[in-house]
Each structure stands twice: as structure tokens, then as C-alpha cells.
Amino acid sequence: MGLKTLLTTHISASDSHTLKHYQSVGGYESLKKAISEMTAEQIVNDVKNSGLRGRGGAGFPTGNKWGFIPKTDKPKYLICNADEGEPGTFKDRMLIERFPHMLIEGMIIAAKAIDSHQGYIYIRGEFHKGIRIVETAVEEAYKAGLLGKNILGLGYDFDLAVYSGAGAYICGEESALINSLEGRRGHPRLKPPFPAVSGLYSCPTVVNNVETFCNVPHIIRMTGEEYKKIGTEKSPGTRLFAVSGHVKKPGIYEVEMGTPMKELIFDICGGIKNDKSLKAVIPGGSSSPILTAEEAMTATMDYESIASLKSMLGSGAVIILSEEADLVETTYRLAEFYSHESCGQCTPCREGTHWVKDLLHKIKVGEGTEKDVELIFSLSRNMEGGTTICPLADACVMAVRPTMTKFKEEFSLRLKKEVSVSH
């Protein structure tokens, strides 16, 4: 366990974003293998055998997702979700800027697997540098015969377009992303139907995350069975973790799944900043419930371990909080984010996130009461568990309620005005 390079093997190369460098280290060889030697079914089965799970947040088995695409004469669409907007998450941006051809190769292989001939990279509008790099990489791929008609003369056609979003966090949800691609407001859709049956332009559609696609060329190169030997049985492979907060060496680290969180924080990242004590860890982006220091020291970086602690590996954002962290302030800021990013389509989310944010502000400035705390918990119960079309309201609840429960004393002190507060 520990650090293991797969996606980031050539991160030190200054020209890793270019086609010339990518091909010099074996890039697009997996594509040749997939198109010339493998059937669509074989590609899907190889990805299934690898155990690859989506790296965007939900962790759904990738091969299974591809297998849901029906056999139909309708066009099939492939979409890369590069709308990385979860607070604390920045690993996909690195992949976009440093390894765009790895992403493109993974998408072409995935396209062959589901018989798609049109793909889109939906990229966050604020990623100005990344957009330019990806657009240049797509142009390079077209000129080299790696995209378009009759790829590499092997008889497969696939076109790829880059689409810049407007920076709405809600468009990270796949059906809202699809609406945005169609020129509509980025509102999530009711499910069913699911995108695999009726997605973009009411046609079968697969949406995967940047890191998910970047794993695909490696799986095809080494075979699914070999890939599954990395990591744990139920969480195979490596994972990119964006580590931030009160840690000595923040950054993006590729580690083998199953690596102890203690090793990630204290060995790989150098420990807590200013040699303070660890107070808490948000293990998978702002929507994953917080872990106490004691829980974090028992956790391993895989889906099952984090789930056993009633949290999620999520988007791979590990936020470290030391003894100096003000968790009332932290919780308020997260609630403010979700209130701002709610699309307003569903009443429990539109009103609930707003009220939770305002009540937390009262507590933050020392004007809150026990009734305000009770009201936050009451609102939370009405916001979660399928009361809304998408999970944004649930995400707000998971960012707020576990922290208020596990660190109740910190909130109680603020209510009693026993510590200094600022307006």
C-alpha cells in the first residue's frame, strides 16, 4: 500500500500534455489493441473484471454502467464529466492539464465499448488553462488520425467535442450536465429514465468522470485481471487524492486503494501543520460526513472502510482539520456553498439549504439558541432521503449534521457565548 503511480507515472515531464510525449511512453497503444483486437463485449468485460469503480463520487462499477447501454439503432453518446466543483477537489483539473491524451484515449476505448460515435468533454468554465490544453490535444488527435473517420485506418469512427460549462456546481450531476449540453438550464432530471436508456437527446448515454476514463487505457494494456491485483478486492486500483487543509505537504497524491489514512496524512503528507493535533478529516469532498481524529486513524482509503464509518470516499478530496480549526465556521461556509449552488428546482433544497445556512450564521456569531440547533436537525430530516430530484440537499445535510453531532460541544460553547465571537 502507499504511493503507487499508474496515471501519474510521467507527471515530472514538462511536456506530458503533448501528443508527442504521450506516444513516446506508449500512449494510444491500448487504443490500437482495443479497436483492432477486441470486440465491444470484450472491452466491457475487461473493465468489469478490473473492478474499476467510478472516480467521480458514487463509486459505481464502470463496466456495469457501460453494460446497461441497450442494443438499439439510436445514436449512443459518451460524455466526460470534467465539471469538478466539489469544495476541496482539484485532482481532475491536474489530469486535464497534464494528461489530456490519456483522457482522450480512454474515451475512444469507452466509445468502442458502447458503440458510440460522438463524445463530449463537459469541462468547468473556470478551468481556462485546462480548456485550452484539452482543445489543443483534441486538435492534435484529429490531425494524427486518432479521432474522426476511420481511426488509425482500423474502421472505427469517433468524434469528440469540448464544451465549456458556466461554472454551476449542480451541473456535476449527470442529468443536469446533459440538460446543459442540450442548451437547457442545468436542472437535474427525474429518474427513471436513466441516462443509459434516455440521456442526451433522449438517446442512450454514458457519463463518466475524468479519472475514470484515464484508468481505461491502463486496464486494456495490463488486462482487467492484472489491474484488479492493485488495491483491495472490492476497491481495486489506485486513486488520486487531493489533500488540503492543515497539513504540511498538501497536494495531489496517487495511492493504492486500501492505504491507511494515517499513512496518507502523517507519512505521505508529512503530518499536521505546525505539529498540531489532528481534530477531524473530511475524507471525500465537502458532501462526505466528517470523521473524528479517532475514526480517521482506523480508516483505510477505500470505499468499504470509509462507508463502514458512515462516510464516503466521494470525489477524493481529503480535507485535514487540526485542533485550531473552527468547525462552526467551517460548517457554516459549507452550508453557504450549498445554499448558493442549489438550482432551486426542489422546495426542500431551495428553502432548506437557505434556512440551514442562516441558522448556522446565527450560531457562528453567537446569537443562536438550542431551538436553532433543533430546527437545523428538523430541516435536515425533511431535506434528505429522496425528497429532492438530485442529492444536493442530502449533500448539505451530510456536510452539516454529522459535524454538529460529533462536535456538539463546540457548537454548544458558541451558543452559550463562552468563547469570543466576531460578526
Coordinates of C-alpha atoms in Angstrom, one line a residue:
M1 CA 0.0 0.0 0.0
G2 CA 1.0 3.7 -0.1
L3 CA 2.1 5.7 -3.1
K4 CA 1.8 4.0 -6.4
T5 CA 2.0 5.6 -9.8
L6 CA -0.2 4.5 -12.6
L7 CA -1.9 7.6 -14.0
T8 CA 0.8 9.9 -12.8
T9 CA 3.9 7.9 -13.8
H10 CA 5.1 10.7 -16.1
I11 CA 4.0 13.7 -14.0
S12 CA 7.5 15.1 -13.9
A13 CA 7.7 15.6 -17.7
S14 CA 7.1 19.2 -18.6
D15 CA 5.5 18.2 -22.0
S16 CA 3.3 15.4 -20.6
H17 CA 0.3 17.2 -22.2
T18 CA 1.5 16.8 -25.7
L19 CA 0.8 14.1 -28.2
K20 CA 4.5 13.6 -28.9
H21 CA 5.3 12.8 -25.3
Y22 CA 2.2 10.7 -24.7
Q23 CA 3.0 8.5 -27.7
S24 CA 6.7 8.2 -26.7
V25 CA 5.7 6.5 -23.4
G26 CA 3.2 4.1 -25.1
G27 CA 0.2 6.3 -25.4
Y28 CA -2.6 5.1 -27.8
E29 CA -1.2 1.6 -27.9
S30 CA -4.2 0.5 -25.8
L31 CA -6.5 2.1 -28.3
K32 CA -4.9 0.2 -31.2
K33 CA -5.4 -3.0 -29.2
A34 CA -9.0 -2.2 -28.3
I35 CA -10.0 -1.4 -31.8
S36 CA -8.1 -4.0 -33.8
E37 CA -8.1 -7.0 -31.4
M38 CA -11.1 -6.7 -29.1
T39 CA -14.8 -6.7 -29.5
A40 CA -17.1 -4.2 -27.7
E41 CA -18.2 -7.0 -25.4
Q42 CA -14.6 -8.0 -24.6
I43 CA -13.7 -4.4 -23.7
V44 CA -16.8 -4.1 -21.4
N45 CA -15.9 -7.5 -19.7
D46 CA -12.3 -6.4 -19.2
V47 CA -13.4 -3.3 -17.4
K48 CA -15.9 -5.3 -15.4
N49 CA -13.1 -7.8 -14.5
S50 CA -10.9 -4.9 -13.4
G51 CA -13.4 -3.9 -10.7
L52 CA -12.9 -0.2 -11.7
R53 CA -15.4 2.0 -9.8
G54 CA -16.3 5.5 -10.9
R55 CA -13.9 8.1 -9.5
G56 CA -16.4 10.9 -9.6
G57 CA -18.1 10.3 -6.3
A58 CA -20.7 7.5 -6.3
G59 CA -18.2 4.7 -6.9
F60 CA -20.5 2.7 -9.2
P61 CA -18.8 -0.1 -11.1
T62 CA -17.8 1.3 -14.5
G63 CA -18.1 -1.9 -16.6
N64 CA -21.6 -2.4 -15.3
K65 CA -22.6 1.1 -16.2
W66 CA -21.4 0.5 -19.8
G67 CA -23.2 -2.8 -19.9
F68 CA -26.5 -1.0 -19.3
I69 CA -26.4 0.6 -22.7
P70 CA -29.2 -1.2 -24.8
K71 CA -28.7 -2.7 -28.2
T72 CA -30.5 -0.2 -30.3
D73 CA -30.2 1.7 -33.6
K74 CA -30.4 5.0 -31.8
P75 CA -27.2 7.1 -31.6
K76 CA -25.2 6.5 -28.4
Y77 CA -23.4 9.3 -26.7
L78 CA -20.4 9.4 -24.4
I79 CA -19.8 12.3 -22.0
C80 CA -16.8 13.1 -19.8
N81 CA -17.8 14.9 -16.7
A82 CA -15.0 17.4 -16.1
D83 CA -17.2 19.8 -14.2
E84 CA -15.1 19.4 -11.0
G85 CA -16.8 21.7 -8.4
E86 CA -16.8 19.9 -5.1
P87 CA -15.0 22.1 -2.4
G88 CA -11.6 20.7 -1.8
T89 CA -11.4 18.7 -5.0
F90 CA -8.7 19.5 -7.7
K91 CA -7.4 16.2 -9.0
D92 CA -9.3 16.2 -12.3
R93 CA -8.0 19.6 -13.1
M94 CA -4.5 18.2 -12.9
L95 CA -5.3 15.3 -15.2
I96 CA -6.9 17.7 -17.7
E97 CA -3.8 19.9 -17.7
R98 CA -1.1 17.3 -17.6
F99 CA -2.6 14.2 -19.3
P100 CA -5.3 15.2 -21.8
H101 CA -4.4 12.5 -24.2
M102 CA -4.8 9.8 -21.6
L103 CA -8.4 11.1 -21.1
I104 CA -9.0 11.1 -24.9
E105 CA -7.6 7.6 -25.3
G106 CA -9.8 6.3 -22.5
M107 CA -12.9 7.9 -24.1
I108 CA -12.3 6.4 -27.5
I109 CA -11.9 3.0 -26.0
A110 CA -15.1 3.5 -24.0
A111 CA -16.8 4.7 -27.2
K112 CA -15.9 1.4 -28.9
A113 CA -17.3 -0.5 -25.9
I114 CA -20.7 1.1 -26.1
D115 CA -20.8 1.7 -29.9
S116 CA -20.7 5.4 -29.6
H117 CA -19.5 7.7 -32.4
Q118 CA -19.9 11.1 -30.7
G119 CA -18.4 12.2 -27.4
Y120 CA -18.3 15.4 -25.4
I121 CA -15.9 16.6 -22.7
Y122 CA -18.0 18.9 -20.5
I123 CA -15.5 21.0 -18.6
R124 CA -15.9 23.5 -15.9
G125 CA -15.9 27.1 -17.3
E126 CA -13.4 28.4 -14.7
F127 CA -10.7 25.9 -15.9
H128 CA -9.4 28.3 -18.6
K129 CA -6.0 26.8 -18.8
G130 CA -7.4 23.2 -18.9
I131 CA -9.9 24.1 -21.6
R132 CA -7.1 25.4 -23.9
I133 CA -4.9 22.3 -23.2
V134 CA -7.8 19.9 -23.9
E135 CA -8.9 21.7 -27.1
T136 CA -5.3 21.6 -28.3
A137 CA -5.0 17.9 -27.5
V138 CA -8.2 17.1 -29.4
E139 CA -6.9 19.0 -32.4
E140 CA -3.6 17.0 -32.2
A141 CA -5.6 13.8 -32.1
Y142 CA -7.6 14.7 -35.1
K143 CA -4.5 15.6 -37.1
A144 CA -2.9 12.3 -36.1
G145 CA -5.9 10.3 -37.3
L146 CA -6.8 9.3 -33.7
L147 CA -10.2 11.0 -33.9
G148 CA -12.7 11.3 -36.7
K149 CA -13.4 8.9 -39.5
N150 CA -11.6 5.6 -39.7
I151 CA -9.4 6.0 -36.7
L152 CA -5.9 4.8 -37.5
G153 CA -7.3 3.1 -40.5
L154 CA -8.9 0.5 -38.3
G155 CA -12.5 1.2 -39.4
Y156 CA -13.9 2.9 -36.3
D157 CA -15.3 6.5 -36.3
F158 CA -15.5 8.7 -33.3
D159 CA -15.8 12.5 -33.0
L160 CA -15.1 14.4 -29.8
A161 CA -16.1 18.0 -28.9
V162 CA -15.1 20.1 -25.9
Y163 CA -18.0 22.0 -24.2
S164 CA -17.3 24.7 -21.6
G165 CA -19.9 24.9 -18.8
A166 CA -20.9 28.1 -16.9
G167 CA -19.5 27.0 -13.6
A168 CA -22.6 25.7 -11.9
Y169 CA -21.9 23.0 -9.2
I170 CA -25.2 21.4 -9.9
C171 CA -24.0 20.5 -13.5
G172 CA -21.7 17.9 -11.9
E173 CA -24.9 15.8 -11.6
E174 CA -25.1 13.8 -14.8
S175 CA -28.7 14.7 -15.8
A176 CA -28.1 18.4 -15.1
L177 CA -25.0 18.2 -17.2
I178 CA -27.0 16.6 -20.0
N179 CA -29.6 19.4 -19.9
S180 CA -26.8 22.0 -20.0
L181 CA -25.3 20.2 -23.1
E182 CA -28.7 20.4 -24.8
G183 CA -28.8 24.2 -24.2
R184 CA -31.3 24.0 -21.3
R185 CA -31.0 25.2 -17.8
G186 CA -28.7 22.9 -15.7
H187 CA -31.5 21.3 -13.7
P188 CA -31.4 17.7 -12.7
R189 CA -33.9 15.3 -14.3
L190 CA -36.3 12.9 -12.6
K191 CA -35.1 9.3 -12.8
P192 CA -36.1 6.9 -14.3
P193 CA -35.5 7.0 -17.2
F194 CA -31.8 6.8 -16.5
P195 CA -29.2 8.3 -19.0
A196 CA -28.2 4.7 -20.1
V197 CA -31.7 4.5 -21.6
S198 CA -32.6 8.1 -22.3
G199 CA -29.9 10.6 -21.9
L200 CA -28.5 13.2 -24.3
Y201 CA -31.1 14.0 -27.0
S202 CA -33.2 11.1 -25.5
C203 CA -30.6 8.6 -26.6
P204 CA -28.6 6.1 -24.6
T205 CA -25.8 7.9 -22.9
V206 CA -22.8 7.1 -20.6
V207 CA -21.4 9.8 -18.3
N208 CA -18.1 9.1 -16.6
N209 CA -15.6 11.2 -14.6
V210 CA -12.1 12.3 -15.9
E211 CA -10.2 10.0 -13.6
T212 CA -12.4 7.1 -14.5
F213 CA -11.7 7.4 -18.2
C214 CA -7.9 7.9 -17.5
N215 CA -7.8 4.4 -15.9
V216 CA -9.2 2.7 -19.0
P217 CA -6.0 2.7 -21.2
H218 CA -4.1 1.1 -18.3
I219 CA -6.7 -1.6 -17.8
I220 CA -6.7 -2.5 -21.5
R221 CA -2.8 -2.5 -21.5
M222 CA -2.4 -4.7 -18.4
T223 CA -5.8 -6.6 -18.6
G224 CA -8.5 -6.3 -16.1
E225 CA -7.3 -9.3 -14.1
E226 CA -3.9 -7.7 -13.5
Y227 CA -5.4 -4.3 -12.7
K228 CA -7.6 -5.9 -10.0
K229 CA -4.4 -7.1 -8.2
I230 CA -3.8 -3.4 -7.2
G231 CA -5.6 -2.1 -4.2
T232 CA -8.2 -4.1 -2.4
E233 CA -10.6 -6.8 -3.6
K234 CA -13.7 -4.5 -3.6
S235 CA -11.8 -1.3 -4.3
P236 CA -9.2 -2.1 -6.9
G237 CA -6.7 0.2 -8.5
T238 CA -5.1 3.5 -7.4
R239 CA -6.9 6.7 -6.5
L240 CA -5.9 10.3 -6.8
F241 CA -6.5 12.2 -3.5
A242 CA -6.5 16.0 -3.4
V243 CA -5.2 16.7 0.1
S244 CA -5.7 20.1 1.6
G245 CA -6.1 21.9 4.9
H246 CA -3.9 21.9 7.9
V247 CA -1.3 19.5 6.6
K248 CA 2.4 20.1 5.9
K249 CA 2.5 18.9 2.3
P250 CA -0.9 19.5 0.6
G251 CA -1.2 18.3 -3.0
I252 CA -2.4 15.5 -5.2
Y253 CA -1.2 12.0 -4.4
E254 CA -1.8 8.8 -6.2
V255 CA -2.0 6.0 -3.8
E256 CA -3.0 2.4 -3.8
M257 CA -6.6 1.8 -2.7
G258 CA -6.6 0.5 0.9
T259 CA -3.7 2.6 2.1
P260 CA -4.3 3.6 5.7
M261 CA -5.5 7.2 6.1
K262 CA -2.9 7.6 8.9
E263 CA -0.1 6.8 6.4
L264 CA -1.5 9.3 3.9
I265 CA -1.7 12.1 6.4
F266 CA 1.4 11.5 8.5
D267 CA 3.9 9.8 6.2
I268 CA 3.0 10.9 2.7
C269 CA 1.8 14.4 3.6
G270 CA 4.2 15.0 6.4
G271 CA 1.8 15.3 9.2
I272 CA -0.2 18.2 10.7
K273 CA 0.9 21.8 10.0
N274 CA 2.8 23.4 12.9
D275 CA 2.8 20.0 14.6
K276 CA -0.7 20.5 16.0
S277 CA -3.0 17.7 16.9
L278 CA -5.5 16.3 14.3
K279 CA -9.1 17.2 15.1
A280 CA -11.0 15.8 12.1
V281 CA -10.9 14.8 8.5
I282 CA -13.4 15.3 5.7
P283 CA -12.5 12.2 3.6
G284 CA -14.1 12.7 0.2
G285 CA -15.1 16.3 -0.5
S286 CA -17.5 18.6 1.3
S287 CA -20.5 16.3 0.9
S288 CA -18.9 13.4 2.8
P289 CA -19.6 13.3 6.5
I290 CA -16.7 14.3 8.7
L291 CA -14.6 11.8 10.6
T292 CA -13.2 12.4 14.1
A293 CA -9.4 12.0 14.6
E294 CA -10.0 8.7 16.2
E295 CA -12.1 7.4 13.3
A296 CA -9.6 8.7 10.7
M297 CA -6.8 6.8 12.4
T298 CA -8.7 3.5 11.9
A299 CA -9.7 4.2 8.3
T300 CA -8.2 3.0 5.1
M301 CA -8.6 4.8 1.7
D302 CA -11.1 2.5 0.1
Y303 CA -14.9 2.6 -0.4
E304 CA -15.7 -0.1 2.1
S305 CA -13.7 1.3 5.0
I306 CA -15.0 4.8 4.7
A307 CA -18.5 3.5 4.3
S308 CA -18.2 1.5 7.5
L309 CA -17.6 4.8 9.3
K310 CA -20.8 6.2 7.7
S311 CA -19.0 8.5 5.3
M312 CA -17.9 8.3 1.6
L313 CA -14.7 8.3 -0.4
G314 CA -16.6 10.7 -2.7
S315 CA -14.7 12.9 -5.0
G316 CA -11.3 12.2 -3.5
A317 CA -10.8 15.5 -1.6
V318 CA -9.2 14.9 1.8
I319 CA -9.6 18.0 3.9
I320 CA -7.4 17.9 7.1
L321 CA -8.5 19.9 10.1
S322 CA -6.2 20.5 13.1
E323 CA -7.0 21.4 16.7
E324 CA -7.0 25.0 15.6
A325 CA -9.9 24.5 13.2
D326 CA -13.1 26.4 13.9
L327 CA -15.7 23.8 13.0
V328 CA -18.6 26.2 13.4
E329 CA -17.1 28.5 10.8
T330 CA -16.2 25.5 8.6
T331 CA -19.7 24.1 8.7
Y332 CA -21.3 27.5 8.0
R333 CA -19.1 28.0 5.0
L334 CA -20.1 24.7 3.5
A335 CA -23.8 25.4 4.1
E336 CA -23.3 28.7 2.5
F337 CA -21.9 27.0 -0.6
Y338 CA -24.8 24.6 -0.9
S339 CA -27.3 27.3 -0.4
H340 CA -25.6 29.3 -3.2
E341 CA -25.4 26.4 -5.6
S342 CA -28.9 25.0 -5.2
C343 CA -30.7 25.3 -8.6
G344 CA -33.9 26.0 -6.8
Q345 CA -36.0 23.3 -8.6
C346 CA -37.0 21.4 -5.4
T347 CA -38.5 23.1 -2.4
P348 CA -36.8 21.1 0.3
C349 CA -33.4 22.0 -1.2
R350 CA -34.2 25.6 -2.2
E351 CA -35.6 26.5 1.2
G352 CA -33.8 24.0 3.4
T353 CA -30.2 25.0 2.3
H354 CA -31.1 28.7 2.8
W355 CA -32.5 28.2 6.3
V356 CA -29.7 25.9 7.4
K357 CA -27.2 28.5 6.2
D358 CA -28.9 31.3 8.0
L359 CA -29.3 29.4 11.3
L360 CA -25.7 28.4 11.2
H361 CA -24.8 32.1 10.7
K362 CA -26.7 32.9 13.9
I363 CA -24.8 30.2 15.8
K364 CA -21.5 31.4 14.3
V365 CA -21.9 35.0 15.5
G366 CA -23.1 33.9 19.0
E367 CA -26.8 34.7 18.5
G368 CA -28.0 31.1 18.2
T369 CA -30.1 29.1 20.6
E370 CA -30.8 25.5 21.3
K371 CA -34.0 25.9 19.3
D372 CA -32.0 26.9 16.3
V373 CA -30.0 23.7 16.6
E374 CA -33.2 21.6 16.9
L375 CA -34.6 23.4 13.8
I376 CA -31.5 22.6 11.8
F377 CA -31.9 18.9 12.6
S378 CA -35.6 19.1 11.8
L379 CA -34.9 20.7 8.5
S380 CA -32.3 18.1 7.7
R381 CA -34.8 15.3 8.1
N382 CA -37.0 17.0 5.5
M383 CA -34.2 17.6 3.1
E384 CA -32.8 14.0 2.8
G385 CA -33.8 10.6 1.7
G386 CA -35.3 11.2 -1.7
T387 CA -37.3 14.3 -1.1
T388 CA -35.5 16.1 -4.0
I389 CA -34.6 15.2 -7.6
C390 CA -30.9 15.2 -7.0
P391 CA -28.7 14.7 -3.9
L392 CA -27.6 18.3 -3.4
A393 CA -29.9 18.7 -0.4
D394 CA -28.6 15.4 1.0
A395 CA -25.0 16.7 0.5
C396 CA -25.8 19.8 2.5
V397 CA -27.2 17.6 5.3
M398 CA -24.1 15.4 5.3
A399 CA -21.8 18.4 5.4
V400 CA -23.7 19.8 8.4
R401 CA -25.4 17.3 10.7
P402 CA -22.5 14.8 11.4
T403 CA -20.3 17.7 12.3
M404 CA -22.9 19.2 14.7
T405 CA -23.4 15.7 16.2
K406 CA -19.8 14.6 16.6
F407 CA -18.6 18.0 17.7
K408 CA -21.7 19.1 19.7
E409 CA -19.7 20.7 22.5
E410 CA -18.0 23.1 20.0
F411 CA -21.4 24.3 18.8
S412 CA -22.8 24.4 22.4
L413 CA -20.0 26.7 23.5
R414 CA -20.8 29.1 20.8
L415 CA -24.5 29.1 21.8
K416 CA -23.6 29.8 25.4
K417 CA -21.2 32.6 24.3
E418 CA -18.4 31.2 26.3
V419 CA -15.9 31.9 23.6
S420 CA -15.2 35.1 21.8
V421 CA -17.1 35.6 18.5
S422 CA -16.8 38.1 15.7
H423 CA -19.5 39.4 13.5

